[in-house]
Amino acid sequence: MRSKPTLVEVAALAGVSKMTASRALRGAADVSEKNVEKVLRASEEIGYVTNHLATSLSSRTTNLIGVIVPSLSNVVFAEVLAGISDSIHESGKQPVFGVSNYDSEVEKGIIRDMLSWRPSGIIVTGLEQTDQSKKLLEGAGIPVAQIMDVDGDLIDINVGLSHIDAGRDMARALIDRGRSKFAYIGSALDKDIRARKRMKGFKEELRNAGLELISTRTDADFSSLALGRQMTAEMLASGCEIDCIYYSNDDLAAGGLFAAMAAGLEVPKQLLIAGFNGLEFLEGLPVRLATTRSPRRKIGSEVTRVLLEAMERSLTPDERRLIFRPEIDLGDAAA
Amino acid sequence: MRSKPTLVEVAALAGVSKMTASRALRGAADVSEKNVEKVLRASEEIGYVTNHLATSLSSRTTNLIGVIVPSLSNVVFAEVLAGISDSIHESGKQPVFGVSNYDSEVEKGIIRDMLSWRPSGIIVTGLEQTDQSKKLLEGAGIPVAQIMDVDGDLIDINVGLSHIDAGRDMARALIDRGRSKFAYIGSALDKDIRARKRMKGFKEELRNAGLELISTRTDADFSSLALGRQMTAEMLASGCEIDCIYYSNDDLAAGGLFAAMAAGLEVPKQLLIAGFNGLEFLEGLPVRLATTRSPRRKIGSEVTRVLLEAMERSLTPDERRLIFRPEIDLGDAAA
DNA sequence: TCTGGTATCGATACCGGTATCGGTACCAGA
DNA sequence: TCTGGTACCGATACCGGTATCGATACCAGA
């Protein structure tokens, strides 16, 4: 297993200097057609593959964009990544993903690792990094984007939505639909800062309307259909009188739907169920639940655009922050 | 924005040579306690972050492991990645993810990109790469693992399950449960090679039992609850007489459940619904569907183990291939 | 014929680390 | 006192590319 061929070998085979070979392969100027031809053929022949380590070290720039999300099993982030991948493609940049598992210490480690590869930009999830992480990011000398959430101070670039507002807006919409006896069900709230913010906004808006949550149920586990179902079943069994439940996300809400169905409740008539995210799988459920459509893909593509822009020129504060106002879909409750 | 501090600056501040600084930071031998101390402090003070580009170029090895999957929105792959991340962690290696979108040309591009970073190992999904991709992988001089599928020729290392057998086994199990009037519903079969293999095995086993698929329905779109629901509704409306539907995966199957419920069919009594993967969300559904539990996480952790092993020493053919036999869960139909 | 401009190349010096190997200093044992 | 071993350190040569700048060849125009 001899080591991979280098540029010098390509050059030798093509009968030119490595500088000319380098230029030819990059499609740079100052190389004759004839030589470009020869170099390309030589490269092909010996199966040359650029060594990006050397390229990047030498040129002092990489085509890497670091992206850190808290989880992959959550479709939401998978879609954000898809949005990033798609719109990053033509720029010649390459995204590198890291997963923090909602752990800010892990996140710090990943940030360090990523920066050690000298990416030309980095995207992290949320506004809440540890002070150490923030210092690392600020000291990196590259554009830094924080996504998903805009409720707080940004480091450099910020693209997302206000989860506090999202909670508020949903509360307002539900009240407007005539609901008044509210409950809340959420999970993993200690890790999911944005879910907490939604809950906060939701409660605030209720309070503004002179209302209170009649029942609240939370669990430390991550959200799942089964958990939503179980928690809802328990809440319903407890006999509290409610006509609407706001969930920390769609997974729990869908589980809630099944619990309601099992309890013989008509959804949304007797019990309005509201989630968050607007995940695609809601379309397939027996009942169209209420939800907030978070612009996940859009966040991915837009943050990429802004980040690439920031690598070219200095942005104005306005350009650095993009706030989306997500759309509320009441589903069958809208009728 | 001056550029990041280098090792030389750390060394200067610590009052030693850069070689000593290098050793100190790596925890290598041949440095006095006193100097380790000084270097660490200096490094901390000026916020030094290793330049992995230089490290890797110089040492001619990286801590990178490339991982290419067809999709992230599919939880299955997200879980495989999670398995890989988890078990790779203590090795000091770092996974780098790429997404091919089920497109082998895209995959080839990603393979090239990844190899250009000189990873010390690479993991790709499935056994079907283009010849060009295979040549690239073989010529890379690093351990190459193909995962998920074992029905075919391997390049180097192979960890997964036989989807043909999975289809066969499910057919056998369903027949044993007394079903005889089978239908099949699948989607994106042109892209999802493994789903095709399952279908193939399924049909083979039916044939062995003297049975045939009574109805088959496929769609080019990717699987979703809604699609499964729609296709199933159409099939049921067509009036064909069936007592069991095998789906290309759990998403479609769950959608099928809702269609069956809407049609007033009792599941699994009147209509047995079988999917594939054993996704977690099945637990939350009103009915426990039949499924095959694919060992996704296990595949991720095991392939990592074998790959790391292969980087240490030469493996025997037996060690290079790991075949899992997935467990069938008939859900409520088991009772 | 001479000058200046354009196209094309290649020698050389890095990029920021690590591998290697040859010192020094110091101490134990002969 | 001399020898050999150990602990520690740094000079130097790379790793595989790219940036830079000067050289060469050739042609048009003066």
Short mmCIF file of C-alpha atoms in Angstrom, two decimals, chain B residues 126-128 149-153 161-168 184 189 192-204 246:
data_model
loop_
_atom_site.label_atom_id
_atom_site.label_comp_id
_atom_site.label_asym_id
_atom_site.label_seq_id
_atom_site.Cartn_x
_atom_site.Cartn_y
_atom_site.Cartn_z
CA GLY B 126 -24.52 0.01 0.86
CA LEU B 127 -22.50 -2.17 -1.44
CA GLU B 128 -23.48 -0.48 -4.66
CA ASP B 149 -26.32 -4.28 3.42
CA VAL B 150 -24.43 -7.54 3.02
CA ASP B 151 -26.06 -8.88 -0.14
CA GLY B 152 -23.17 -8.52 -2.55
CA ASP B 153 -19.42 -8.18 -2.86
CA LEU B 161 -27.77 -7.34 7.41
CA SER B 162 -29.15 -9.25 4.49
CA HIS B 163 -32.20 -7.41 3.26
CA ILE B 164 -33.12 -10.29 1.03
CA ASP B 165 -33.20 -12.50 4.11
CA ALA B 166 -35.09 -9.84 6.03
CA GLY B 167 -37.80 -9.88 3.38
CA ARG B 168 -37.84 -13.66 3.36
CA TYR B 184 -46.96 -4.92 -1.11
CA LEU B 189 -37.68 1.83 -4.87
CA ASP B 192 -33.71 2.52 -2.14
CA ILE B 193 -31.82 -0.57 -3.22
CA ARG B 194 -32.22 -2.27 0.13
CA ALA B 195 -35.98 -1.89 0.08
CA ARG B 196 -35.93 -3.54 -3.32
CA LYS B 197 -33.95 -6.41 -1.92
CA ARG B 198 -36.42 -6.89 0.88
CA MET B 199 -39.25 -6.95 -1.60
CA LYS B 200 -37.35 -9.49 -3.65
CA GLY B 201 -36.79 -11.77 -0.67
CA PHE B 202 -40.37 -11.35 0.38
CA LYS B 203 -41.71 -12.39 -3.00
CA GLU B 204 -39.32 -15.30 -3.20
CA TYR B 246 -45.87 -5.59 3.56
#
